[in-house]
Amino acid sequence: MIVSNMEIIPGKHIKEHLGLVQGSTVRTKHVGRDIMASLKNIFGGELLGYTELLSESREEAVDRMKQQAQAIGANAVINVRFSTSSVTQGAAELFAYGTAVVLE
Amino acid sequence: MADLIVLAVFLTVGYVFGRIAETRHYKSIKEREQQYRYLPAISSRIPPVSQPADASILVTGSVVISVDYFKRFLASLRTLIGGRVISYESLLDRARREAILRMKQQAESFGADKVFNIKLETASISKNAKGKIGSIEVLAYGTALVPVEPDKR
């Protein structure tokens, strides 16, 4: 399964468009991480816990999107976009969407 | 009086640690930017027609970074008179450059030589008790083009 955020796949011909596919996940870290994060707010610097959390959940969102694409018989997802929103304190929704296509 | 002492301690700690962290981070950013100079990140939507048919892979890089207490204090003072908030500008600059570098690192691990259609997204993911922005997340993503040997195309 090819995933790309371009509108075309170089060297491949798009045979069929199957429409929008999406994947999303809402995640939060345990309280310990939040306490660490609030300490970091004094010292400054990278919040490794949150970076990890967000990249993990983004992978999960992409996986769900791929599953959806696979289920409708696509072999690639093009024009993928990401979006992030914070639902409540410490919880974030990661959302990925794109167009499922069949490549020749 | 006790409150003032606590504030002074927080400000000093924030200033010292924040300054050290920022200097160190900028140094590492500059080094790695030099290292990844061969792998250009291009914001064109579509590669030129002359581009050979390479394999395309989605690559992402993200970072969550927090501002220190001293800088946040400066920024809150700045809101009284308005103008450039320099203390936040360097935070955002560091975060974006770091995100791009991590994306390039991922692209390198796939053996890519170019990354097309770069998109940058910024979100403030956590807010402290007073509702001021404490930390920001920057995500950089794009499509890495990995050269494929002609006979395997």
Tab-separated table of C-alpha atoms in Angstrom:
chain	number	residue	atom	x	y	z
A	1	MET	CA	0.000	0.000	0.000
A	2	ILE	CA	1.538	3.274	-1.154
A	3	VAL	CA	0.770	6.310	0.997
A	4	SER	CA	1.720	9.706	-0.348
A	5	ASN	CA	0.755	13.305	0.217
A	6	MET	CA	1.191	14.195	-3.447
A	7	GLU	CA	-1.673	14.204	-5.900
A	8	ILE	CA	0.088	11.798	-8.222
A	9	ILE	CA	2.399	8.848	-7.834
A	10	PRO	CA	5.436	9.336	-10.110
A	11	GLY	CA	5.636	6.632	-12.752
A	12	LYS	CA	2.211	5.167	-11.925
A	13	HIS	CA	-1.110	5.666	-13.610
A	14	ILE	CA	-4.243	6.161	-11.527
A	15	LYS	CA	-6.893	3.792	-12.835
A	16	GLU	CA	-9.720	4.567	-10.472
A	17	HIS	CA	-10.599	6.954	-7.630
A	18	LEU	CA	-12.436	5.320	-4.752
A	19	GLY	CA	-13.112	8.392	-2.628
A	20	LEU	CA	-12.113	9.653	0.784
A	21	VAL	CA	-10.671	7.365	3.461
A	22	GLN	CA	-9.908	8.493	6.975
A	23	GLY	CA	-8.472	7.301	10.239
A	24	SER	CA	-8.472	8.944	13.628
A	25	THR	CA	-7.543	8.268	17.211
A	26	VAL	CA	-7.869	10.099	20.510
A	27	ARG	CA	-5.105	9.460	23.013
A	28	THR	CA	-3.862	10.635	26.354
A	29	LYS	CA	-0.822	9.949	28.500
A	30	HIS	CA	-0.849	8.924	32.131
A	31	VAL	CA	-0.734	11.507	34.892
A	32	GLY	CA	3.007	11.040	35.501
A	33	ARG	CA	3.741	12.295	32.024
A	34	ASP	CA	1.525	15.310	32.582
A	35	ILE	CA	3.379	16.156	35.784
A	36	MET	CA	6.691	15.858	33.928
A	37	ALA	CA	5.292	18.099	31.212
A	38	SER	CA	4.279	20.786	33.683
A	39	LEU	CA	7.788	20.684	35.175
A	40	LYS	CA	9.203	21.094	31.696
A	41	ASN	CA	7.044	24.182	31.357
A	42	ILE	CA	9.356	25.819	33.903
A	43	PHE	CA	12.659	24.568	32.494
A	44	GLY	CA	11.762	24.665	28.830
A	45	GLY	CA	12.815	22.052	26.308
A	46	GLU	CA	11.341	19.114	24.474
A	47	LEU	CA	8.436	17.174	25.965
A	48	LEU	CA	9.557	13.707	24.905
A	49	GLY	CA	6.484	12.017	26.364
A	50	TYR	CA	4.143	14.090	24.252
A	51	THR	CA	6.273	13.779	21.115
A	52	GLU	CA	6.172	10.008	21.508
A	53	LEU	CA	2.439	10.024	22.208
A	54	LEU	CA	1.648	12.089	19.147
A	55	SER	CA	3.843	10.202	16.708
A	56	GLU	CA	2.512	6.851	17.977
A	57	SER	CA	-1.071	7.958	17.591
A	58	ARG	CA	-0.401	9.450	14.193
A	59	GLU	CA	0.920	6.090	13.038
A	60	GLU	CA	-2.220	4.494	14.417
A	61	ALA	CA	-4.387	6.980	12.494
A	62	VAL	CA	-2.493	6.243	9.269
A	63	ASP	CA	-2.879	2.491	9.883
A	64	ARG	CA	-6.629	2.846	10.323
A	65	MET	CA	-6.798	4.881	7.149
A	66	LYS	CA	-4.831	2.181	5.299
A	67	GLN	CA	-7.169	-0.519	6.622
A	68	GLN	CA	-10.159	1.414	5.371
A	69	ALA	CA	-8.517	1.841	1.976
A	70	GLN	CA	-7.693	-1.860	1.818
A	71	ALA	CA	-11.276	-2.773	2.674
A	72	ILE	CA	-12.601	-0.929	-0.373
A	73	GLY	CA	-10.005	-2.482	-2.660
A	74	ALA	CA	-7.541	0.368	-3.070
A	75	ASN	CA	-3.814	-0.150	-3.410
A	76	ALA	CA	-2.706	3.407	-2.643
A	77	VAL	CA	-3.792	6.488	-0.712
A	78	ILE	CA	-2.843	9.815	-2.232
A	79	ASN	CA	-3.071	13.432	-1.103
A	80	VAL	CA	-2.888	12.515	2.578
A	81	ARG	CA	-3.390	15.315	5.105
A	82	PHE	CA	-2.961	15.361	8.875
A	83	SER	CA	-4.859	17.346	11.422
A	84	THR	CA	-4.462	17.653	15.199
A	85	SER	CA	-6.858	18.984	17.762
A	86	SER	CA	-6.762	18.956	21.537
A	87	VAL	CA	-9.983	17.558	22.936
A	88	THR	CA	-9.326	18.180	26.627
A	89	GLN	CA	-6.258	18.905	28.730
A	90	GLY	CA	-3.637	16.302	27.849
A	91	ALA	CA	-5.718	14.438	25.264
A	92	ALA	CA	-5.291	14.940	21.564
A	93	GLU	CA	-7.122	13.785	18.482
A	94	LEU	CA	-4.976	12.847	15.522
A	95	PHE	CA	-6.708	12.621	12.215
A	96	ALA	CA	-5.420	11.474	8.825
A	97	TYR	CA	-7.352	11.520	5.590
A	98	GLY	CA	-6.681	10.980	1.924
A	99	THR	CA	-8.030	9.716	-1.364
A	100	ALA	CA	-8.065	5.982	-1.981
A	101	VAL	CA	-7.065	5.058	-5.518
A	102	VAL	CA	-6.330	2.018	-7.609
A	103	LEU	CA	-2.984	2.196	-9.382
A	104	GLU	CA	-2.173	0.291	-12.502
B	1	MET	CA	7.188	38.149	50.224
B	2	ALA	CA	7.348	34.343	49.939
B	3	ASP	CA	5.511	34.607	46.619
B	4	LEU	CA	8.124	36.996	45.312
B	5	ILE	CA	10.932	34.637	46.292
B	6	VAL	CA	9.198	31.722	44.564
B	7	LEU	CA	8.729	33.851	41.448
B	8	ALA	CA	12.382	34.917	41.503
B	9	VAL	CA	13.516	31.293	41.844
B	10	PHE	CA	11.291	30.175	38.963
B	11	LEU	CA	12.522	33.037	36.794
B	12	THR	CA	16.173	32.278	37.483
B	13	VAL	CA	15.757	28.544	36.989
B	14	GLY	CA	13.772	29.149	33.798
B	15	TYR	CA	16.328	31.598	32.469
B	16	VAL	CA	19.381	29.434	33.188
B	17	PHE	CA	17.985	26.087	32.041
B	18	GLY	CA	16.049	27.592	29.167
B	19	ARG	CA	19.115	29.393	27.888
B	20	ILE	CA	21.287	26.266	28.111
B	21	ALA	CA	18.632	24.132	26.391
B	22	GLU	CA	18.150	26.645	23.597
B	23	THR	CA	21.840	27.142	22.875
B	24	ARG	CA	22.413	23.409	22.820
B	25	HIS	CA	19.396	22.833	20.608
B	26	TYR	CA	20.413	25.483	18.067
B	27	LYS	CA	23.905	24.013	17.889
B	28	SER	CA	22.568	20.537	17.171
B	29	ILE	CA	20.037	21.910	14.644
B	30	LYS	CA	22.792	23.688	12.710
B	31	GLU	CA	25.008	20.612	12.682
B	32	ARG	CA	22.238	18.337	11.457
B	33	GLU	CA	21.046	20.841	8.849
B	34	GLN	CA	24.537	20.743	7.390
B	35	GLN	CA	24.499	16.953	7.487
B	36	TYR	CA	21.170	16.703	5.608
B	37	ARG	CA	22.056	19.361	3.047
B	38	TYR	CA	22.167	16.664	0.337
B	39	LEU	CA	18.508	15.758	0.931
B	40	PRO	CA	16.458	18.779	-0.121
B	41	ALA	CA	12.952	19.273	1.229
B	42	ILE	CA	10.941	20.803	-1.601
B	43	SER	CA	7.557	22.407	-1.138
B	44	SER	CA	6.398	21.937	-4.765
B	45	ARG	CA	3.148	20.030	-4.934
B	46	ILE	CA	4.176	17.794	-7.805
B	47	PRO	CA	7.693	16.760	-8.872
B	48	PRO	CA	8.879	17.985	-12.286
B	49	VAL	CA	8.080	15.785	-15.281
B	50	SER	CA	11.795	15.053	-15.721
B	51	GLN	CA	11.789	13.307	-12.334
B	52	PRO	CA	12.368	9.565	-12.844
B	53	ALA	CA	9.699	7.186	-11.577
B	54	ASP	CA	10.841	6.676	-8.019
B	55	ALA	CA	9.084	4.916	-5.176
B	56	SER	CA	7.115	7.315	-2.996
B	57	ILE	CA	6.775	7.005	0.768
B	58	LEU	CA	5.034	9.294	3.236
B	59	VAL	CA	7.484	10.632	5.838
B	60	THR	CA	6.643	12.597	8.961
B	61	GLY	CA	8.587	14.355	11.680
B	62	SER	CA	7.149	15.919	14.787
B	63	VAL	CA	8.282	17.587	17.968
B	64	VAL	CA	6.587	18.953	21.064
B	65	ILE	CA	8.582	21.721	22.650
B	66	SER	CA	7.940	23.885	25.650
B	67	VAL	CA	8.902	27.449	26.479
B	68	ASP	CA	10.607	28.118	29.815
B	69	TYR	CA	9.149	30.105	32.705
B	70	PHE	CA	11.323	33.154	32.115
B	71	LYS	CA	10.317	33.496	28.482
B	72	ARG	CA	6.670	33.015	29.303
B	73	PHE	CA	6.984	35.785	31.877
B	74	LEU	CA	8.597	38.078	29.294
B	75	ALA	CA	5.832	37.266	26.825
B	76	SER	CA	3.148	38.130	29.362
B	77	LEU	CA	4.847	41.465	29.995
B	78	ARG	CA	4.998	42.024	26.262
B	79	THR	CA	1.220	41.665	25.956
B	80	LEU	CA	0.876	44.860	27.996
B	81	ILE	CA	2.654	47.029	25.440
B	82	GLY	CA	2.255	44.954	22.283
B	83	GLY	CA	4.836	44.272	19.589
B	84	ARG	CA	7.080	41.386	18.655
B	85	VAL	CA	7.234	38.542	21.156
B	86	ILE	CA	10.829	37.531	20.455
B	87	SER	CA	10.841	34.855	23.149
B	88	TYR	CA	8.151	32.847	21.334
B	89	GLU	CA	9.639	33.425	17.880
B	90	SER	CA	12.742	31.390	18.679
B	91	LEU	CA	10.583	28.621	20.169
B	92	LEU	CA	8.585	28.250	16.957
B	93	ASP	CA	11.679	28.511	14.790
B	94	ARG	CA	13.411	25.737	16.739
B	95	ALA	CA	10.359	23.511	16.632
B	96	ARG	CA	9.872	23.862	12.858
B	97	ARG	CA	13.514	23.242	12.036
B	98	GLU	CA	13.610	20.249	14.361
B	99	ALA	CA	10.456	18.772	12.805
B	100	ILE	CA	11.900	19.133	9.289
B	101	LEU	CA	15.148	17.511	10.429
B	102	ARG	CA	13.295	14.539	11.914
B	103	MET	CA	11.337	14.151	8.718
B	104	LYS	CA	14.588	14.159	6.738
B	105	GLN	CA	16.035	11.599	9.132
B	106	GLN	CA	13.109	9.296	8.411
B	107	ALA	CA	13.491	9.913	4.666
B	108	GLU	CA	17.179	9.062	4.921
B	109	SER	CA	16.382	5.745	6.605
B	110	PHE	CA	14.339	4.809	3.500
B	111	GLY	CA	17.216	5.856	1.248
B	112	ALA	CA	15.384	8.815	-0.276
B	113	ASP	CA	17.164	11.627	-2.108
B	114	LYS	CA	14.349	14.222	-2.173
B	115	VAL	CA	11.245	15.059	-0.202
B	116	PHE	CA	8.398	16.728	-2.078
B	117	ASN	CA	5.227	18.546	-1.054
B	118	ILE	CA	6.293	19.550	2.446
B	119	LYS	CA	3.473	20.621	4.709
B	120	LEU	CA	3.992	22.103	8.133
B	121	GLU	CA	1.352	22.094	10.782
B	122	THR	CA	1.475	23.811	14.162
B	123	ALA	CA	-0.805	23.069	17.077
B	124	SER	CA	-0.715	24.192	20.669
B	125	ILE	CA	-1.462	20.933	22.412
B	126	SER	CA	-1.285	21.849	26.057
B	127	LYS	CA	-2.156	24.932	27.959
B	128	ASN	CA	-1.105	25.695	31.487
B	129	ALA	CA	-3.446	26.571	34.316
B	130	LYS	CA	-3.753	30.219	33.366
B	131	GLY	CA	-4.681	29.307	29.818
B	132	LYS	CA	-1.460	30.597	28.322
B	133	ILE	CA	0.262	28.592	25.655
B	134	GLY	CA	2.941	26.471	27.297
B	135	SER	CA	4.027	24.117	24.570
B	136	ILE	CA	3.543	23.691	20.871
B	137	GLU	CA	3.616	20.790	18.506
B	138	VAL	CA	4.982	21.079	15.006
B	139	LEU	CA	4.443	18.374	12.439
B	140	ALA	CA	6.281	18.294	9.125
B	141	TYR	CA	5.301	15.790	6.478
B	142	GLY	CA	6.000	15.145	2.852
B	143	THR	CA	6.538	12.487	0.228
B	144	ALA	CA	10.018	11.011	0.042
B	145	LEU	CA	11.137	9.853	-3.380
B	146	VAL	CA	13.384	6.806	-3.243
B	147	PRO	CA	15.401	6.094	-6.399
B	148	VAL	CA	14.609	2.687	-7.883
B	149	GLU	CA	17.026	0.847	-10.135
B	150	PRO	CA	15.848	1.049	-13.779
B	151	ASP	CA	15.455	-2.713	-14.243
B	152	LYS	CA	13.129	-2.981	-11.236
B	153	ARG	CA	10.694	-0.312	-12.425
